[in-house]
XYZ file of C-alpha atoms in Angstrom:
653
model
C 20.515 71.010 42.513
C 18.930 73.591 40.249
C 21.321 72.690 37.420
C 20.673 68.985 37.984
C 16.928 69.651 37.862
C 17.310 71.523 34.561
C 19.269 68.580 33.141
C 16.504 66.150 34.114
C 13.829 68.360 32.553
C 15.918 68.710 29.375
C 16.330 64.934 29.143
C 12.617 64.357 29.615
C 11.742 66.870 26.906
C 14.359 65.344 24.611
C 12.959 61.843 25.067
C 9.390 63.086 24.671
C 9.774 65.220 21.578
C 13.134 64.505 19.916
C 13.468 60.736 20.396
C 9.847 59.898 21.133
C 8.991 58.324 17.777
C 11.975 55.980 17.891
C 11.249 54.827 21.442
C 7.546 54.398 20.707
C 8.420 52.178 17.715
C 10.703 50.043 19.884
C 7.995 49.705 22.516
C 5.510 48.616 19.870
C 7.971 46.039 18.548
C 8.301 44.472 21.982
C 4.600 44.562 22.809
C 2.967 43.872 19.401
C 4.219 41.558 16.657
C 2.932 40.080 13.396
C 2.370 36.337 13.636
C 1.933 33.914 10.733
C -1.126 31.665 10.992
C -0.131 28.453 9.188
C -2.704 26.971 6.824
C -3.789 23.384 7.323
C -2.051 21.176 4.783
C -4.389 19.113 2.608
C -4.775 15.352 2.985
C -3.574 12.687 0.563
C -6.055 9.886 -0.181
C -5.966 6.599 -2.076
C -8.158 6.031 -5.128
C -10.789 4.387 -2.903
C -10.747 7.125 -0.238
C -8.325 5.677 2.320
C -6.215 8.262 4.117
C -2.542 8.099 3.095
C -1.150 11.315 4.607
C -2.600 13.921 6.941
C -1.448 16.702 9.254
C -2.220 16.324 12.943
C -1.383 18.585 15.905
C 1.373 17.517 18.291
C 2.131 19.088 21.674
C 5.129 19.654 23.925
C 4.165 20.179 27.582
C 6.602 22.207 29.682
C 6.517 23.573 33.227
C 7.538 26.995 34.562
C 8.791 25.947 38.009
C 8.843 29.533 39.369
C 5.304 30.583 38.445
C 3.389 28.760 41.253
C 3.860 30.313 44.664
C 5.476 28.242 47.405
C 2.183 27.225 49.032
C 0.602 26.142 45.726
C 3.728 24.293 44.623
C 3.996 22.291 47.853
C 0.287 21.502 47.851
C 0.141 20.081 44.318
C 3.643 18.895 43.399
C 3.286 15.397 44.878
C -0.167 14.726 43.295
C 1.285 16.017 40.020
C 4.177 13.558 40.244
C 1.778 10.693 41.016
C -0.242 11.530 37.897
C 2.882 11.868 35.751
C 4.106 8.517 37.075
C 0.881 6.790 36.049
C 1.117 8.430 32.615
C 4.795 7.810 31.843
C 5.663 4.821 34.007
C 8.520 6.698 35.660
C 9.089 6.655 39.405
C 7.002 9.253 41.290
C 9.847 9.871 43.759
C 12.269 10.491 40.880
C 9.832 12.922 39.248
C 9.351 14.743 42.572
C 13.103 15.130 42.977
C 13.432 16.474 39.408
C 10.657 19.050 39.843
C 12.103 20.300 43.144
C 15.499 20.600 41.485
C 13.921 22.517 38.586
C 12.377 25.002 41.050
C 15.652 25.372 42.966
C 17.523 26.012 39.672
C 14.847 28.517 38.584
C 14.049 26.456 35.497
C 11.159 28.147 33.693
C 11.092 25.715 30.749
C 11.161 22.192 32.199
C 10.027 19.495 29.720
C 7.279 17.156 30.927
C 6.160 15.501 27.661
C 7.195 15.802 24.029
C 5.363 15.245 20.757
C 2.120 13.919 22.256
C -1.292 13.694 20.622
C -4.415 15.698 21.390
C -5.969 13.165 23.779
C -2.764 12.974 25.851
C -2.542 16.767 25.806
C -6.056 17.047 27.297
C -5.150 14.441 29.883
C -1.940 16.182 30.999
C -3.393 19.655 31.230
C -5.932 18.307 33.734
C -3.229 16.961 36.064
C -2.895 18.619 39.528
C -1.105 22.000 39.398
C -1.139 22.058 35.585
C -4.913 22.451 35.645
C -4.392 25.870 37.249
C -3.159 27.116 33.884
C -0.220 29.251 32.804
C -0.347 32.025 35.414
C -0.953 29.965 38.565
C 0.196 26.489 37.611
C 3.126 27.233 35.286
C 1.693 25.269 32.352
C 3.437 25.939 29.023
C 1.978 24.368 25.875
C 3.760 24.411 22.510
C 1.792 23.145 19.516
C 3.278 21.963 16.221
C 1.824 20.191 13.199
C 3.250 16.859 12.089
C 2.649 14.912 8.885
C 1.465 11.377 9.575
C 1.134 8.343 7.274
C -1.677 6.091 8.558
C -0.391 3.163 6.439
C 2.979 3.341 8.180
C 5.995 2.411 6.069
C 3.939 1.130 3.129
C 4.463 3.429 0.091
C 5.856 6.104 2.411
C 8.457 7.275 -0.100
C 5.917 7.477 -2.918
C 3.385 9.331 -0.775
C 6.265 11.611 0.210
C 6.573 14.741 2.303
C 7.835 18.333 2.307
C 10.543 19.286 4.805
C 12.334 22.592 5.315
C 15.467 22.593 7.456
C 16.877 25.407 9.594
C 18.815 26.819 6.627
C 15.737 26.973 4.431
C 16.671 23.962 2.267
C 13.577 22.150 1.006
C 13.224 18.402 0.426
C 10.150 17.329 -1.545
C 10.052 13.619 -2.461
C 6.965 11.742 -3.599
C 3.414 12.864 -4.290
C 3.201 15.103 -1.208
C 6.356 16.901 -2.305
C 5.426 17.097 -5.995
C 1.983 18.604 -5.444
C 2.560 20.319 -2.110
C 3.264 23.801 -3.405
C 0.417 23.862 -5.936
C -2.344 22.045 -4.054
C -1.598 20.754 -0.555
C 0.193 23.608 1.164
C -2.567 26.265 1.166
C -1.959 29.947 1.929
C -0.783 31.103 5.370
C -2.707 33.812 7.184
C -1.446 36.696 9.322
C -2.535 38.553 12.448
C -1.121 40.749 15.197
C -0.493 39.538 18.747
C 0.103 41.593 21.888
C 2.418 40.524 24.697
C 0.622 40.240 28.013
C 3.527 39.086 30.163
C 5.420 35.904 30.998
C 5.937 35.085 27.342
C 2.187 34.987 26.697
C 0.651 36.659 23.650
C -2.988 37.375 22.872
C -4.436 37.846 19.366
C -5.421 41.341 18.199
C -8.114 41.612 15.573
C -7.804 44.466 13.110
C -8.358 45.300 9.467
C -4.990 43.835 8.467
C -5.841 40.340 9.681
C -5.633 37.675 6.929
C -7.339 34.329 7.439
C -5.399 31.246 6.275
C -6.662 29.266 3.291
C -6.368 25.530 3.889
C -4.771 23.331 1.244
C -6.725 21.141 -1.144
C -7.031 17.375 -0.733
C -5.270 15.187 -3.277
C -6.761 11.861 -4.408
C -4.102 9.545 -5.805
C -4.430 6.506 -8.061
C -2.969 4.208 -5.382
C -5.167 1.262 -4.365
C -4.296 0.352 -0.764
C -5.230 -3.302 -1.248
C -2.958 -3.744 -4.275
C -0.288 -1.653 -2.555
C -0.375 -3.949 0.455
C -0.078 -7.016 -1.776
C 2.871 -5.535 -3.693
C 4.680 -4.359 -0.562
C 4.561 -7.652 1.309
C 5.277 -9.772 -1.778
C 8.411 -7.731 -2.477
C 9.470 -7.723 1.176
C 9.241 -11.517 1.455
C 11.401 -12.021 -1.635
C 14.017 -9.463 -0.584
C 14.369 -11.230 2.754
C 14.539 -14.660 1.121
C 17.324 -13.663 -1.287
C 19.028 -11.203 1.090
C 18.953 -8.600 -1.671
C 20.140 -5.017 -1.309
C 16.991 -3.309 -2.591
C 14.126 -3.656 -5.017
C 10.890 -2.207 -6.327
C 7.570 -3.282 -7.774
C 5.089 -1.170 -9.752
C 1.542 -2.082 -10.787
C -0.089 0.051 -13.505
C -3.598 -0.032 -14.934
C -3.152 -0.846 -18.601
C -5.729 1.403 -20.271
C -5.353 4.533 -18.138
C -1.749 4.459 -16.915
C -2.921 4.919 -13.334
C -0.362 3.599 -10.822
C -2.203 1.224 -8.514
C 0.833 0.280 -6.411
C 4.482 1.280 -6.154
C 6.739 -0.180 -3.488
C 10.434 0.641 -3.007
C 12.349 -1.207 -0.295
C 16.015 -0.872 0.616
C 18.042 -2.548 3.337
C 19.650 -0.653 6.209
C 22.841 -1.652 8.030
C 20.830 -3.813 10.435
C 19.322 -5.817 7.586
C 15.823 -4.340 7.875
C 13.963 -3.159 4.771
C 12.171 0.173 4.529
C 11.127 2.781 1.943
C 14.618 4.203 1.562
C 14.507 5.718 -1.958
C 12.044 5.801 -4.850
C 13.953 3.313 -7.005
C 11.110 2.857 -9.495
C 11.186 6.539 -10.479
C 14.746 7.597 -9.789
C 17.115 4.638 -10.338
C 18.263 4.048 -13.902
C 20.164 0.857 -14.712
C 21.046 -1.425 -17.606
C 17.984 -3.427 -18.572
C 19.433 -6.788 -19.502
C 17.074 -9.232 -21.176
C 13.919 -7.147 -20.686
C 15.342 -4.895 -23.457
C 15.223 -7.777 -25.944
C 11.541 -6.986 -26.474
C 12.434 -3.451 -27.621
C 15.200 -4.779 -29.890
C 12.907 -7.265 -31.621
C 10.139 -4.658 -31.853
C 12.521 -2.519 -33.940
C 13.492 -5.484 -36.161
C 9.878 -6.578 -36.689
C 8.748 -3.033 -37.463
C 11.531 -2.570 -40.020
C 10.563 -5.979 -41.475
C 14.151 -7.219 -41.380
C 13.235 -10.187 -39.192
C 10.230 -12.318 -38.262
C 9.370 -14.705 -35.462
C 9.704 -17.768 -37.727
C 13.164 -16.869 -39.070
C 15.893 -19.281 -37.999
C 19.022 -18.044 -36.263
C 22.174 -20.045 -35.473
C 23.258 -19.514 -31.856
C 26.664 -21.063 -32.718
C 27.205 -23.155 -29.587
C 26.218 -20.272 -27.353
C 29.200 -17.949 -27.905
C 29.695 -14.972 -30.253
C 32.792 -12.770 -30.415
C 32.993 -9.099 -31.406
C 36.350 -7.339 -31.306
C 37.569 -9.844 -28.749
C 34.514 -9.382 -26.515
C 32.258 -12.416 -26.086
C 28.495 -12.730 -25.875
C 27.457 -15.941 -24.110
C 24.246 -17.817 -23.513
C 23.355 -18.984 -20.016
C 23.039 -22.511 -21.434
C 26.432 -24.103 -22.059
C 26.749 -25.082 -25.736
C 23.901 -22.819 -26.818
C 20.636 -23.805 -28.459
C 21.809 -24.605 -32.001
C 19.621 -23.390 -34.839
C 16.336 -22.079 -33.467
C 13.598 -19.649 -34.498
C 13.756 -16.022 -33.391
C 10.593 -16.706 -31.409
C 12.275 -19.489 -29.439
C 15.441 -17.402 -29.047
C 13.333 -14.798 -27.242
C 11.407 -17.358 -25.211
C 14.581 -19.051 -23.909
C 16.279 -15.618 -23.675
C 19.209 -16.567 -25.908
C 21.695 -13.687 -25.874
C 23.527 -14.968 -28.955
C 20.310 -15.457 -30.897
C 18.979 -11.932 -30.379
C 22.404 -10.304 -30.790
C 23.010 -12.132 -34.060
C 19.702 -10.930 -35.492
C 20.376 -7.281 -34.646
C 24.022 -7.476 -35.740
C 23.191 -8.990 -39.133
C 20.429 -6.513 -39.945
C 21.786 -3.246 -38.517
C 25.583 -3.608 -38.521
C 25.997 -1.419 -41.606
C 23.344 1.084 -40.550
C 23.077 1.245 -36.730
C 21.423 4.674 -36.981
C 18.331 2.960 -38.397
C 18.054 0.766 -35.267
C 18.508 3.729 -32.936
C 15.949 5.809 -34.861
C 13.407 3.020 -34.554
C 13.933 3.026 -30.780
C 13.410 6.790 -30.829
C 10.152 6.315 -32.784
C 8.882 4.195 -29.881
C 9.635 7.064 -27.440
C 12.332 5.073 -25.660
C 14.727 8.039 -25.619
C 12.318 10.358 -23.815
C 11.707 10.669 -20.110
C 8.172 10.431 -18.767
C 8.115 14.025 -17.456
C 6.760 12.852 -14.116
C 5.675 15.323 -11.413
C 7.674 13.295 -8.872
C 11.204 14.645 -8.927
C 14.316 12.581 -9.569
C 13.583 10.859 -12.901
C 16.743 10.502 -15.035
C 16.566 10.521 -18.824
C 16.948 7.156 -20.617
C 20.359 6.334 -22.062
C 20.538 4.988 -25.630
C 23.938 5.077 -27.382
C 23.803 6.866 -30.747
C 26.685 6.813 -33.288
C 25.799 10.378 -34.297
C 26.237 11.726 -30.756
C 29.831 12.204 -29.637
C 29.527 11.477 -25.923
C 31.786 8.449 -25.604
C 28.927 5.942 -25.414
C 29.248 4.532 -28.929
C 31.870 1.917 -29.771
C 32.442 -0.988 -32.121
C 30.390 -3.299 -29.904
C 27.695 -0.811 -28.782
C 25.056 -2.139 -31.215
C 25.578 -5.771 -30.262
C 25.599 -5.040 -26.523
C 22.443 -2.919 -26.842
C 20.631 -5.886 -28.410
C 20.612 -7.780 -25.132
C 20.261 -4.839 -22.777
C 23.771 -3.532 -22.039
C 24.839 0.043 -22.672
C 21.211 1.185 -22.523
C 19.731 2.401 -19.271
C 16.122 2.901 -18.107
C 14.267 3.277 -14.835
C 11.803 0.493 -13.908
C 8.884 2.835 -14.593
C 10.224 3.730 -18.051
C 10.581 0.039 -18.910
C 7.104 -0.699 -17.578
C 5.629 2.101 -19.708
C 6.847 0.324 -22.861
C 5.579 -3.081 -21.737
C 2.267 -1.473 -20.834
C 2.059 -0.037 -24.349
C 2.473 -3.553 -25.786
C -0.324 -4.764 -23.490
C -2.435 -1.759 -24.545
C -2.258 -2.692 -28.255
C 0.446 -0.134 -28.996
C -1.006 2.884 -27.193
C 1.630 4.316 -24.835
C 0.054 6.163 -21.900
C 1.848 8.272 -19.331
C 2.048 6.834 -15.800
C -0.299 8.804 -13.586
C -0.294 9.225 -9.809
C -3.254 11.616 -9.323
C -6.954 11.039 -9.935
C -8.252 14.470 -8.833
C -7.808 17.424 -6.490
C -10.776 18.295 -4.247
C -11.915 20.819 -1.690
C -14.327 18.888 0.475
C -16.724 17.402 -2.135
C -15.935 19.948 -4.841
C -13.577 18.818 -7.602
C -10.958 21.516 -8.172
C -8.990 19.762 -10.917
C -9.482 16.322 -12.482
C -6.607 14.438 -14.135
C -7.323 12.523 -17.308
C -5.434 9.865 -19.260
C -2.481 11.300 -21.158
C -1.323 9.524 -24.322
C 2.407 9.707 -25.104
C 2.269 7.828 -28.408
C -0.914 6.748 -30.188
C 0.886 3.841 -31.875
C 4.432 2.837 -30.956
C 4.428 0.375 -33.872
C 2.097 -1.438 -36.260
C -0.662 -3.783 -35.139
C 1.186 -6.662 -36.796
C 4.307 -6.014 -34.705
C 2.276 -5.605 -31.512
C 0.540 -8.933 -32.157
C 3.919 -10.667 -32.524
C 5.293 -9.088 -29.356
C 2.209 -10.114 -27.380
C 2.549 -13.706 -28.606
C 6.231 -13.783 -27.613
C 5.516 -12.542 -24.085
C 2.708 -15.045 -23.688
C 4.926 -17.920 -24.866
C 7.651 -17.027 -22.331
C 5.241 -18.105 -19.594
C 3.069 -20.726 -21.310
C 5.614 -22.763 -23.279
C 7.614 -25.343 -21.350
C 10.943 -24.072 -22.700
C 10.103 -20.441 -21.771
C 12.211 -18.839 -19.059
C 9.046 -17.846 -17.215
C 7.229 -21.189 -17.465
C 7.664 -21.974 -13.770
C 5.277 -19.052 -13.173
C 2.588 -20.648 -15.345
C -0.776 -21.279 -13.743
C -3.868 -22.915 -15.180
C -6.052 -20.637 -13.050
C -5.021 -17.358 -14.630
C -2.873 -16.211 -17.534
C 0.188 -13.963 -17.539
C 2.617 -12.651 -20.124
C 6.057 -11.190 -19.551
C 9.822 -11.332 -19.884
C 12.506 -12.338 -17.427
C 15.670 -10.291 -17.111
C 19.032 -11.080 -15.509
C 21.599 -8.321 -15.865
C 25.158 -8.243 -14.575
C 26.029 -5.266 -12.385
C 29.521 -3.892 -11.739
C 30.829 -6.436 -14.269
C 33.955 -4.402 -15.059
C 35.343 -5.396 -11.667
C 34.851 -9.148 -11.212
C 35.359 -8.853 -7.454
C 32.284 -6.623 -7.248
C 30.153 -8.547 -9.749
C 26.469 -8.605 -8.829
C 23.141 -9.075 -10.568
C 19.883 -7.244 -11.230
C 16.928 -9.609 -11.508
C 13.748 -8.394 -13.142
C 10.424 -9.455 -14.589
C 8.169 -7.194 -16.651
C 4.796 -8.116 -18.068
C 1.038 -7.917 -17.724
C -2.047 -9.942 -16.788
C -4.349 -11.453 -17.858
C -2.466 -12.313 -21.063
C -5.598 -11.705 -23.140
C -7.303 -8.330 -22.656
C -4.804 -7.218 -19.969
C -6.025 -5.174 -17.030
C -2.716 -4.525 -15.235
C 0.943 -4.352 -16.179
C 3.671 -4.906 -13.609
C 7.437 -4.779 -13.228
C 9.603 -6.220 -10.457
C 13.285 -5.303 -10.131
C 15.544 -6.696 -7.395
C 19.162 -5.584 -7.006
C 22.044 -7.683 -5.734
C 20.368 -10.894 -4.564
C 22.634 -13.293 -2.724
C 24.335 -15.266 -5.526
C 24.482 -18.282 -3.263
C 20.673 -18.356 -3.049
C 19.894 -17.400 -6.669
C 19.953 -14.504 -9.081
C 17.992 -15.356 -12.258
C 14.996 -13.130 -12.967
C 12.632 -16.110 -13.163
C 13.671 -17.233 -9.686
C 14.061 -13.909 -7.876
C 11.632 -11.390 -9.419
C 9.205 -13.715 -11.194
C 7.570 -15.097 -8.016
C 6.818 -11.555 -6.828
C 5.083 -10.836 -10.142
C 3.089 -14.060 -9.841
C 1.993 -13.407 -6.247
C 0.887 -9.883 -7.115
C -0.950 -11.058 -10.234
C -2.537 -14.032 -8.489
C -3.869 -12.065 -5.531
C -5.144 -9.191 -7.646
C -6.663 -11.618 -10.149
C -8.497 -13.640 -7.512
C -9.637 -10.554 -5.568
C -10.910 -8.709 -8.654
C -14.221 -9.989 -10.049
C -14.252 -10.251 -13.818
C -17.982 -9.538 -13.943
C -19.161 -6.668 -11.779
C -22.826 -6.666 -12.798
C -25.517 -9.299 -12.341
C -28.093 -8.868 -15.092
C -31.012 -10.553 -13.375
C -31.832 -12.104 -10.015
C -35.210 -13.487 -11.209
C -34.047 -17.077 -11.445
C -36.593 -19.807 -10.734
C -35.552 -23.142 -9.262
C -37.858 -26.118 -9.847
C -37.402 -27.576 -6.342
C -38.137 -24.233 -4.670
C -41.176 -23.677 -6.817
C -42.486 -27.188 -6.009
C -42.012 -26.707 -2.247
C -43.833 -23.383 -2.359
C -46.791 -24.825 -4.276
C -47.070 -27.734 -1.796
C -46.934 -25.334 1.189
C -49.597 -23.073 -0.356
C -51.899 -26.039 -1.129
C -51.720 -27.407 2.445
C -52.288 -23.941 3.959
C -55.426 -23.463 1.868
C -56.803 -26.992 2.511
C -56.140 -27.667 6.218
C -57.780 -25.081 8.507
C -58.784 -27.259 11.522
C -57.584 -30.733 10.451
C -54.024 -31.964 11.138
C -52.071 -32.175 7.856
C -49.251 -34.597 7.015
C -46.103 -32.583 7.857
C -43.522 -35.377 7.559
C -40.830 -34.466 5.039
C -41.559 -30.735 5.314
C -39.000 -28.227 6.646
C -39.669 -27.721 10.361
C -40.002 -23.937 10.057
C -42.635 -24.276 7.325
C -44.539 -26.805 9.444
C -44.601 -24.446 12.438
C -45.884 -21.583 10.262
C -48.695 -23.788 8.925
C -49.856 -24.902 12.385
C -49.649 -21.471 14.005
C -51.711 -19.894 11.238
C -54.667 -22.300 11.400
C -58.139 -21.129 12.352
C -57.801 -22.659 15.844
C -55.192 -21.905 18.525
C -52.533 -24.656 18.420
C -49.355 -24.779 20.503
C -46.367 -26.215 18.668
C -43.366 -27.836 20.349
C -40.332 -28.615 18.171
C -37.661 -31.141 19.096
C -34.583 -30.870 16.889
C -34.301 -28.950 13.623
C -34.264 -29.568 9.924
C -36.876 -31.801 8.290
C -39.953 -33.107 10.180
C -39.575 -36.840 10.827
C -42.554 -37.446 13.174
C -45.663 -35.673 14.487
C -47.576 -36.370 17.749
C -51.037 -36.001 16.112
C -51.935 -38.241 13.202
C -52.870 -36.668 9.883
C -56.567 -35.934 9.187
C -57.266 -35.670 12.973
C -59.485 -32.734 13.980
C -57.563 -30.341 16.205
C -58.859 -28.604 19.344
C -58.169 -25.143 20.772
C -55.033 -24.948 22.949
C -53.977 -28.415 21.809
C -50.205 -29.057 21.801
C -48.613 -30.667 18.774
C -45.090 -32.062 19.119
C -42.890 -32.224 16.020
C -39.629 -34.161 15.836
C -37.110 -33.001 13.293
C -33.573 -33.944 12.264
């Protein structure tokens, strides 16, 4: 026993003095821990202050079935189940059976409600038993923060998000993802918490505590009204033509601010949703919308003009055994370059470019480079591919004997819808190419942290003479009867633009599909907005030409914006005198000054004016009005002296 006692004493001393520091550290680890205090993520707003994305708290409510003692559990479990039944719609008897089973199985983490809002959380925590709290009632509350989009699926991909999975991989699409790290995320805080039993921790305040810094709010250039118009116009057309996916972008001409951007793709059930940001991230062959760039190069090099005549040669040209065809069988004969563009003649445009640049294709490519068509837009939103323009000096397999001719009508080159729109916007903006912009400013409450100004990519993509010709061509496409976009013409408002119909997967005829597009701006004179619509793989049985598929979307967007946007915002003067009003006032004033106790002639006077006259006489007169409008009869004849408390009846109609 003595030896055993010595061994115990030795062990105690060893733990106290030799291993004490290690054990004390372990005890501290289990009792005190550092906890990250997440910062509140900033909100995303539209240009007119509508909330587009915000972080809101969500709650999971769980129940520790062993915490309440037997008496408390039996007293409150049935009322709890009745309350849960009213909340969830589930059977109270089924809930009672589940809770009793949870207690029998010693379940200390039974789920009652998941991902509920704050109001529901307050409601549930006041239910019987749960209102007793964590230590008596077994209530367990887990709070998380979830990003919500008040506009629902509209522009959801463009607004974006930031997600981090269990392995630490980060996904950051859209505006929220692009500006999350720099502006929206904020800085997390830190504090210590002490364990107080049953998985509960209480905060400990000390000198090492760091308060979180909330993220800034981001104000975008998106206009929710225009966004709503664009979204539903695109959705209706996708459903009509049973297309695979499509996008529409609306840009303010002078500033480059994106007012709307909608990207809709179809799922396996046939429903459309914001699947991918096609406008920013999907590059494809342009088709006929590239003809504007091709002619811009020819006009700028002064090797062609709008009045020059080109022979479309019965609508078929052949280069190294490969044929270029017009959509019209037999072609258009000999026509001007202007008309070739307006009717979208492939042979006409190809022949012009082939004749002028065949011996020196580098000159054509360099002119495209001068107009910044080979450069990406360097957008903050990730996923933008670089434009593809074949160059005979670059050995990458893109150049061939027919590359120049195929480029002329939009094959072999590849751009995203937003890159194409940027060029069309530059034409609308008299040659000034501005960078598309998604942010207006970053704010902390009412304090502006960082404003974003217009950014010019190219002060002049080409001469004023060339720009004037391009603008006339785009206007004629819609206004002239032979133009491919004439069915979009409206006398109420003007538009300018170019249709595009491009074959897709044409190397395998069994997979052949189409890309229908329309790019342009409105109004045609002094444009305010530019717009592009691109729709992929419409049902060929319904239609696939750009004028039929994408053009109507452009028109609906332009029409609704045009009619909803006043052209004159300021009224210079409201001091406008109307002769009839002035005459009525003078007559009323004259009668009021003349008749103080004598009945005036009120026939033909507005009933309300007549009542005012009678009730403001020097004697007390009671007025009774039958009907409304203009006085047709009066019970007292004119020029009759009135008495106090006399009643005058007026009939009006």
